[in-house]
Every structure is written in structure tokens, then in C-alpha cells.
Coordinates of N, CA and C in Angstrom, one line a residue:
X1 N -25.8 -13.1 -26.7 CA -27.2 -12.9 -26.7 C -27.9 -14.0 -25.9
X2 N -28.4 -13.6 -25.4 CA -29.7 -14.6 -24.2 C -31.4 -14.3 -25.0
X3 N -32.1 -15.2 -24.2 CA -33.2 -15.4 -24.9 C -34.4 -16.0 -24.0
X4 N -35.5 -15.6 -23.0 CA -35.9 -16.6 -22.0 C -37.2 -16.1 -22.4
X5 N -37.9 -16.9 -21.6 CA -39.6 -16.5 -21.2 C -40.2 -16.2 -20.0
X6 N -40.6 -15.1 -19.9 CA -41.3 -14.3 -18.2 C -42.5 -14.9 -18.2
X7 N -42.5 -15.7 -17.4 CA -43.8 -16.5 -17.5 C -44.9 -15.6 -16.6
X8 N -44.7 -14.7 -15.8 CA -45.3 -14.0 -15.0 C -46.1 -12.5 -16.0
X9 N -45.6 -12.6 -17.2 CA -45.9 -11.2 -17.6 C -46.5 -11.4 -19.1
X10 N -46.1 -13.3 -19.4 CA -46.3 -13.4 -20.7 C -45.7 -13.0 -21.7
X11 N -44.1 -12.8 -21.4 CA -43.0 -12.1 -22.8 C -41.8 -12.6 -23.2
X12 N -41.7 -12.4 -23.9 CA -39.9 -12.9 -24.2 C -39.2 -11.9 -24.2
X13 N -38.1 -12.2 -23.3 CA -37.0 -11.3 -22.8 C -36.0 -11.4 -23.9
X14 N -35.3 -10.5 -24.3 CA -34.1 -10.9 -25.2 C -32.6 -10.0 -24.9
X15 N -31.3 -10.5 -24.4 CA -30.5 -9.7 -24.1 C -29.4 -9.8 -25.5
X16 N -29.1 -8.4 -25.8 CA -28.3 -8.4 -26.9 C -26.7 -8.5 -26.7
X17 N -26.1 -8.2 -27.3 CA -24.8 -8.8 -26.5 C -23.8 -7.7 -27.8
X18 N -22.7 -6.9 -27.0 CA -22.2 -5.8 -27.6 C -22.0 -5.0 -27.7
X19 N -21.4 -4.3 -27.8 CA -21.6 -2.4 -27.4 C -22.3 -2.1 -25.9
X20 N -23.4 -1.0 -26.0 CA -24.2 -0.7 -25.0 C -24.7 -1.9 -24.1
X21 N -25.3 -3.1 -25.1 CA -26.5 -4.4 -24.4 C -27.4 -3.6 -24.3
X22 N -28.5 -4.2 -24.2 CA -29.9 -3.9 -24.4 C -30.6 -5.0 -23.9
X23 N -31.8 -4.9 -23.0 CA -32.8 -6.0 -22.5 C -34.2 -5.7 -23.4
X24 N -34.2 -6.5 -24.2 CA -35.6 -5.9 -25.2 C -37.1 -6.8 -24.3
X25 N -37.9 -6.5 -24.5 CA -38.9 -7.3 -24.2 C -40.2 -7.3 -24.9
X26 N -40.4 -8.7 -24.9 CA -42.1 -8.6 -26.5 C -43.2 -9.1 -25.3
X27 N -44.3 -8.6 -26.0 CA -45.9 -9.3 -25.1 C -46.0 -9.8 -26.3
X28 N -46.3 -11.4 -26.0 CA -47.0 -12.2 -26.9 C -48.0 -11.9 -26.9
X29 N -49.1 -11.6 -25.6 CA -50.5 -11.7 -26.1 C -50.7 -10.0 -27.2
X30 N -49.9 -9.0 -26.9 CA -50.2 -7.9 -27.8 C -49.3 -8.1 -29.5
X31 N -48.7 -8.8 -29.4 CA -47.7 -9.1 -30.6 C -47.1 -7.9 -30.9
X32 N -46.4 -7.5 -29.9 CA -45.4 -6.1 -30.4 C -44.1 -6.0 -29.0
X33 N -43.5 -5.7 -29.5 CA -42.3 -4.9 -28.5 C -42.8 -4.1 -27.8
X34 N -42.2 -4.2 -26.4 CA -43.0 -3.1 -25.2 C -42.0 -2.3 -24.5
X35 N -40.8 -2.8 -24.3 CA -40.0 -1.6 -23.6 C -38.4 -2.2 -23.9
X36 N -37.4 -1.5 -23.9 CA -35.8 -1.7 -23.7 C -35.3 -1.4 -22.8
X37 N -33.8 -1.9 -22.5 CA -33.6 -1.3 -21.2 C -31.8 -1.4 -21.3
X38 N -30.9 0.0 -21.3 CA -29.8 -0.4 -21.7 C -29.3 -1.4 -20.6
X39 N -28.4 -1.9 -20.6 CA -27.6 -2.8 -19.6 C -26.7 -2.1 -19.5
X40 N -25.9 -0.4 -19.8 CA -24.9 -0.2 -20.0 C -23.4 -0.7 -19.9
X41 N -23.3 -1.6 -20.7 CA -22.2 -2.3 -21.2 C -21.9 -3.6 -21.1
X42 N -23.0 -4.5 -20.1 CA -23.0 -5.5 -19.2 C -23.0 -6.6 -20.8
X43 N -22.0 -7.3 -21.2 CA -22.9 -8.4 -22.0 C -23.0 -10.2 -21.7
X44 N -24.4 -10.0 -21.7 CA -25.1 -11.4 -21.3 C -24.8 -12.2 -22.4
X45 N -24.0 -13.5 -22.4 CA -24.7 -14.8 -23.3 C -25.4 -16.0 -23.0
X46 N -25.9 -15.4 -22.2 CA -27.3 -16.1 -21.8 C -28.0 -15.9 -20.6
X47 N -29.5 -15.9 -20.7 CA -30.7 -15.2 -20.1 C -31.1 -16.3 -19.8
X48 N -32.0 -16.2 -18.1 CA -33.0 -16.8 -17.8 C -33.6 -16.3 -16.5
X49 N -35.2 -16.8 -17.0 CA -36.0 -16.1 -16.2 C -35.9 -17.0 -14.8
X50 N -36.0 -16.2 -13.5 CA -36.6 -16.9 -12.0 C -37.6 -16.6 -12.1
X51 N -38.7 -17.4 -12.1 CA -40.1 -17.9 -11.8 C -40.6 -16.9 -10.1
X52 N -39.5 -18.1 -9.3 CA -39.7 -18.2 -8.0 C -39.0 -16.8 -7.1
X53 N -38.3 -15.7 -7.7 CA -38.3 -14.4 -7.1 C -38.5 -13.7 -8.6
X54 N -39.3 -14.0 -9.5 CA -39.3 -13.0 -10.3 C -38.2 -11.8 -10.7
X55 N -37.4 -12.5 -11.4 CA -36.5 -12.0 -11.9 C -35.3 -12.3 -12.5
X56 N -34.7 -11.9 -13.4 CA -33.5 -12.5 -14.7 C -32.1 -12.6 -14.2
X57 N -31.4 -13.1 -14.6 CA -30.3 -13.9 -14.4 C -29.5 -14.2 -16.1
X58 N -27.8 -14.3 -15.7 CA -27.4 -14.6 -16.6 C -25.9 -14.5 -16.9
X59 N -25.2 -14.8 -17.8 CA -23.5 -15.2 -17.5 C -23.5 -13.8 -18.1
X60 N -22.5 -13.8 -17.7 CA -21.8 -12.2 -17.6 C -20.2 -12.3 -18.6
X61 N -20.1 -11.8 -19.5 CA -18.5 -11.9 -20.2 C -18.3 -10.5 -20.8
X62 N -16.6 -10.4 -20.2 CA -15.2 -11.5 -20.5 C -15.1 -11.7 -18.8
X63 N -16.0 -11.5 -17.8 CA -15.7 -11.2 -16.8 C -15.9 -12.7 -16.0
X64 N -16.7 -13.6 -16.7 CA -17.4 -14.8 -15.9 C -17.9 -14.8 -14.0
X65 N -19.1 -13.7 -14.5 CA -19.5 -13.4 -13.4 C -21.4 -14.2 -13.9
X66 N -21.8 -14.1 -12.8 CA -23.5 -14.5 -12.8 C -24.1 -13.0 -12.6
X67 N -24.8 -12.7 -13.6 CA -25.4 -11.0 -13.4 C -27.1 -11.4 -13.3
X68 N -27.1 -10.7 -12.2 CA -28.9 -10.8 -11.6 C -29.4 -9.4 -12.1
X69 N -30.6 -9.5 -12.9 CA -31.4 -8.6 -12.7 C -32.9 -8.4 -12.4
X70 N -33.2 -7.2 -12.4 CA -34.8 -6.9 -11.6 C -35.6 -7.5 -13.2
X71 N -36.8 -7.7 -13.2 CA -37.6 -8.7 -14.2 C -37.6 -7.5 -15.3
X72 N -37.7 -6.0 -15.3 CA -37.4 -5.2 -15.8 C -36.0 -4.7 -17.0
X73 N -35.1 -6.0 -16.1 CA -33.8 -5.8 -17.1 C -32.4 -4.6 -16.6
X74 N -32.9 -4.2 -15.0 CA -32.5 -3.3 -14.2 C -31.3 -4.4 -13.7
X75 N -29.9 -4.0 -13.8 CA -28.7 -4.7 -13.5 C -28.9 -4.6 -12.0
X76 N -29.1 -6.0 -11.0 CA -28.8 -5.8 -9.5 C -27.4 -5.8 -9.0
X77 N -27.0 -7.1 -9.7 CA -25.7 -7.6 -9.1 C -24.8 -8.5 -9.9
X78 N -23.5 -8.2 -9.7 CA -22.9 -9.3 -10.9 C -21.9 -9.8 -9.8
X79 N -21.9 -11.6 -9.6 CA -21.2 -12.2 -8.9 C -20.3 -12.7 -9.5
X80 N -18.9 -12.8 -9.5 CA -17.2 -13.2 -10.0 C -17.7 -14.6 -9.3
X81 N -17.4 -15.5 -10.7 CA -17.2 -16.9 -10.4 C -15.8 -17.5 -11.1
X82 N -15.4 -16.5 -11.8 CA -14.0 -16.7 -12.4 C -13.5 -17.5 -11.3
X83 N -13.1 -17.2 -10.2 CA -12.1 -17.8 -9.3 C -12.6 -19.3 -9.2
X84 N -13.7 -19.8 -9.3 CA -14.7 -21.1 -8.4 C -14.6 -21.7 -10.2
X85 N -14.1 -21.8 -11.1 CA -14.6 -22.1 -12.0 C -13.5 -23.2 -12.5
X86 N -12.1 -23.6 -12.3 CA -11.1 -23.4 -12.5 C -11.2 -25.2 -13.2
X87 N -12.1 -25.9 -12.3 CA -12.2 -27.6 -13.0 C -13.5 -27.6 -13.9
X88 N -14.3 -26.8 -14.2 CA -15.1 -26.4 -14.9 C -14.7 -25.9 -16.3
X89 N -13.1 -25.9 -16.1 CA -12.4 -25.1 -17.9 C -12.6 -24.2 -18.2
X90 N -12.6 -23.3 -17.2 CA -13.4 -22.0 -17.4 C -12.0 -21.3 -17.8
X91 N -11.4 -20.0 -19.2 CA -10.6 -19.4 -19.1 C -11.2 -17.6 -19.4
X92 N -10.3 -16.9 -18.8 CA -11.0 -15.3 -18.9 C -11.1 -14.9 -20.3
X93 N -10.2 -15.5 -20.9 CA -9.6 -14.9 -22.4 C -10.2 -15.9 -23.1
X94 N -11.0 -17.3 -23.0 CA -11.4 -18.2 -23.7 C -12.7 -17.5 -24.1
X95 N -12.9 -16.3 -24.8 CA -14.1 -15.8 -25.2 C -15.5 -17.3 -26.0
X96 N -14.8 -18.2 -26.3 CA -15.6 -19.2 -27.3 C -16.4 -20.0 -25.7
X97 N -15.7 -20.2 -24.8 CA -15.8 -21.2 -24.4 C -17.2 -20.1 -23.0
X98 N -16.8 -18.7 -23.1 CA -17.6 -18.3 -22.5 C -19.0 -17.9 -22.7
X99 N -19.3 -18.5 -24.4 CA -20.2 -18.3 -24.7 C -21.2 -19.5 -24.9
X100 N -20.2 -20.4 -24.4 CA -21.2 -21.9 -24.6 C -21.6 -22.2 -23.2
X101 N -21.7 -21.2 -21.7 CA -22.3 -21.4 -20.7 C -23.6 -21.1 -20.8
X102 N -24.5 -21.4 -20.3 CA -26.3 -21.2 -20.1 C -26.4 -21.2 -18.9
X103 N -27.1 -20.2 -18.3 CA -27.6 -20.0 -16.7 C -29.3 -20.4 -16.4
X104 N -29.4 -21.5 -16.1 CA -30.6 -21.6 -14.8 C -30.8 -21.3 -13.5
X105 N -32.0 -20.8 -13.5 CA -32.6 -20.1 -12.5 C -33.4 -21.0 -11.5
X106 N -33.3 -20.7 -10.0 CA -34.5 -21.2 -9.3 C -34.5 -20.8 -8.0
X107 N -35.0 -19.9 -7.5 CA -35.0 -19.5 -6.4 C -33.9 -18.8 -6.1
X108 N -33.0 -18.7 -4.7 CA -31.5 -18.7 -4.9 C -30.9 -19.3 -5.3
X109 N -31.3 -20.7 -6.1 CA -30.1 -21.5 -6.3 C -29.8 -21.2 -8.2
X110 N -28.7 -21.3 -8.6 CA -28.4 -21.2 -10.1 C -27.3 -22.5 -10.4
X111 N -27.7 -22.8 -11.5 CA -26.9 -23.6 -12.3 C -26.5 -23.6 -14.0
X112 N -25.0 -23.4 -13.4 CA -24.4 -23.4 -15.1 C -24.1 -24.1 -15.7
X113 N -24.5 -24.4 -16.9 CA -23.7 -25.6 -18.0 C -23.0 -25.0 -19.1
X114 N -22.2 -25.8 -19.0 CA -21.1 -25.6 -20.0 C -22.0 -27.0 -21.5
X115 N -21.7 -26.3 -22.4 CA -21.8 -27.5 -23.4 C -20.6 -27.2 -24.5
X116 N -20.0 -28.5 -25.1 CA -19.3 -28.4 -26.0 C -19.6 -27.7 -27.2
X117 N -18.6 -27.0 -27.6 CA -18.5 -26.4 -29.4 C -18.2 -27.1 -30.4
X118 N -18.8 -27.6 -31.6 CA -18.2 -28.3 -32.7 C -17.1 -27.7 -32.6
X119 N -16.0 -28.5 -33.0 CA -14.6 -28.2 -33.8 C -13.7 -29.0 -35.1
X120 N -13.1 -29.0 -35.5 CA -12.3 -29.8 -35.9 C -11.4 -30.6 -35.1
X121 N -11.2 -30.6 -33.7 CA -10.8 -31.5 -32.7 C -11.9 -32.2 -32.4
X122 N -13.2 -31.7 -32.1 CA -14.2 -32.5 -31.4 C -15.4 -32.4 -32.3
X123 N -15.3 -33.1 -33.6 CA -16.6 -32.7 -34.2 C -18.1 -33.5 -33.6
X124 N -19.1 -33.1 -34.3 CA -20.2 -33.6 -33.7 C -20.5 -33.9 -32.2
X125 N -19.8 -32.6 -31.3 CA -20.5 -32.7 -29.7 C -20.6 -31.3 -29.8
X126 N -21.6 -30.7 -30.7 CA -22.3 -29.4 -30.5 C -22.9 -29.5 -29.9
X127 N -23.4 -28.9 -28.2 CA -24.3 -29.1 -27.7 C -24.5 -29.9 -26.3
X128 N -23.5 -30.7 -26.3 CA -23.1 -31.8 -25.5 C -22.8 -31.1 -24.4
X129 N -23.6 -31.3 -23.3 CA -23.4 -30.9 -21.8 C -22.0 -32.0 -21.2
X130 N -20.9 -30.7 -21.0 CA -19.8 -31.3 -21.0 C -19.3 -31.2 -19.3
X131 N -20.0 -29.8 -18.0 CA -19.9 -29.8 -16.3 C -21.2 -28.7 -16.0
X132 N -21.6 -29.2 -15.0 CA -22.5 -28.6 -14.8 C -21.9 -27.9 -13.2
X133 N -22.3 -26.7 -13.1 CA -21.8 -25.9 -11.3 C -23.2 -25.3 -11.1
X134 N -23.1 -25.8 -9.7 CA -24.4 -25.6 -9.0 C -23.7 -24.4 -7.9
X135 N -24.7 -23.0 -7.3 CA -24.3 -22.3 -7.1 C -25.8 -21.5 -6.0
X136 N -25.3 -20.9 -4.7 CA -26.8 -20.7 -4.5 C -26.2 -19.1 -3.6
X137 N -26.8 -18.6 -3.4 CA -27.2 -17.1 -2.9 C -26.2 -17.1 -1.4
X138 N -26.0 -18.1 -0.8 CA -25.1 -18.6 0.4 C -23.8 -18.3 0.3
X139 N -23.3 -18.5 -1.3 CA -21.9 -18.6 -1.5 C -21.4 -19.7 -2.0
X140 N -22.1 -20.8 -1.5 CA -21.7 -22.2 -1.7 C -21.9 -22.5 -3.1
X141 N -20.6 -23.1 -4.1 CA -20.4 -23.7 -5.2 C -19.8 -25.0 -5.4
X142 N -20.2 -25.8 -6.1 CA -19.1 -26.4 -6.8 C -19.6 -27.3 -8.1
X143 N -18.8 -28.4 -9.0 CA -18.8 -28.7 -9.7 C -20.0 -30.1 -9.8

């Protein structure tokens, strides 16, 4: 599940994560739900809005792809980072660890963080930004 703010429209975007997926979207200024939008099957664990081309973004799983969409919640494109990810600890099957990525948006350029999961190996680094991959519309990545 993702979670951002369209600053251009005044809403909170919300992507559900499971089955179908769903892009829900609220107007704050009307205080109600305004439209849905299946993702057919796509699931996001994490949303964020681009300001600077108007439009959403977000990690893509079990696939570890970066999925772009129209501000609408319309799937454009899902880019395979699995391969570019490999010092980053990134695993396909590590479903936990793909859910502790968050995508930033800015223009063409995106950047992912990874933060640590409490465990009983690592307690108390809930949260802890543990690599960050910078990534831009060019192709060009790295750690």
C-alpha cells in the first residue's frame, strides 16, 4: 500500500496493494472520495507524487520494477530494476525486504530507499534508512 499527496489537484492518492490494486483518490477540499482506478494486478508498496511532470510513481512487487503512472492512476510504464539492485540487497523472493522500499519522485530523476525492518536480529532500526539508488529516465543508476 502507498500513500502520497497531488499537490496539483489537492488529494490524497492511495494505492492498495493485492488482488486487483486499486488507485483510490480523496479531495480534501470536498471531504469525499472522487474516483478509483483498477491497476489490474500491478501492486504498489509505495506511492509518490511528481510535482514536476505531474504524475505518480512507485515500487512495483514481486517484480522490483519502478511503475510510472498518469496522475489519474493510469499504469504508463514499469521499469525492471531487479537486475541494477544487487548491492542494494535487493532479493525477488525477499517479499519483506520489498516492502521496506519508498520511491521519490522529481522530474526524471527517482530515488529509492531502502529502510531497515525491526527484527529480532536487528531490533530497534525500524525505519533506519539503510541505501539509497538514484535513478533517472536516461538509464543511468546506481547506489
Amino acid at each position: 500500500m502507498g500513500i502520497t499527496y497531488d499537490s496539483k489537484r489537492n488529494l490524497i492518492v492511495v494505492s492498495s496493494l493485492g488482488g486487483e490494486g486499486y488507485i483510490y483518490r480523496y479531495d480534501i477540499a470536498q471531504d469525499k472520495w472522487i474516483d478509483f482506478t483498477s491497476l489490474q494486478g500491478v501492486d504498489l508498496t509505495s506511492l509518490t507524487y511528481n510535482a514536476v511532470t505531474d504524475s505518480l510513481a512507485g515500487w512495483q512487487i514481486p517484480y522490483g520494477s519502478l511503475c510510472t503512472l498518469s496522475a489519474d492512476g493510469q499504469v504508463q510504464n514499469s521499469i525492471p530494476l531487479n537486475e541494477r539492485l544487487p548491492e542494494f540487497g535487493y532479493s525477488r523472493t525477499d517479499y519483506g525486504f520489498n516492502q521496506s522500499i519508498r520511491v521519490i519522485a522529481n522530474g526524471d530523476n527517482f530515488y529509492l530507499a531502502s529502510h531497515a525492518d525491526s527484527s529480532p536480529f536487528t531490533p530497534n532500526r525500524e525505519g533506519v534508512i539503510t541505501k539509497i539508488l538514484s535513478y533517472n529516465k536516461i538509464g543511468r543508476a546506481h547506489v
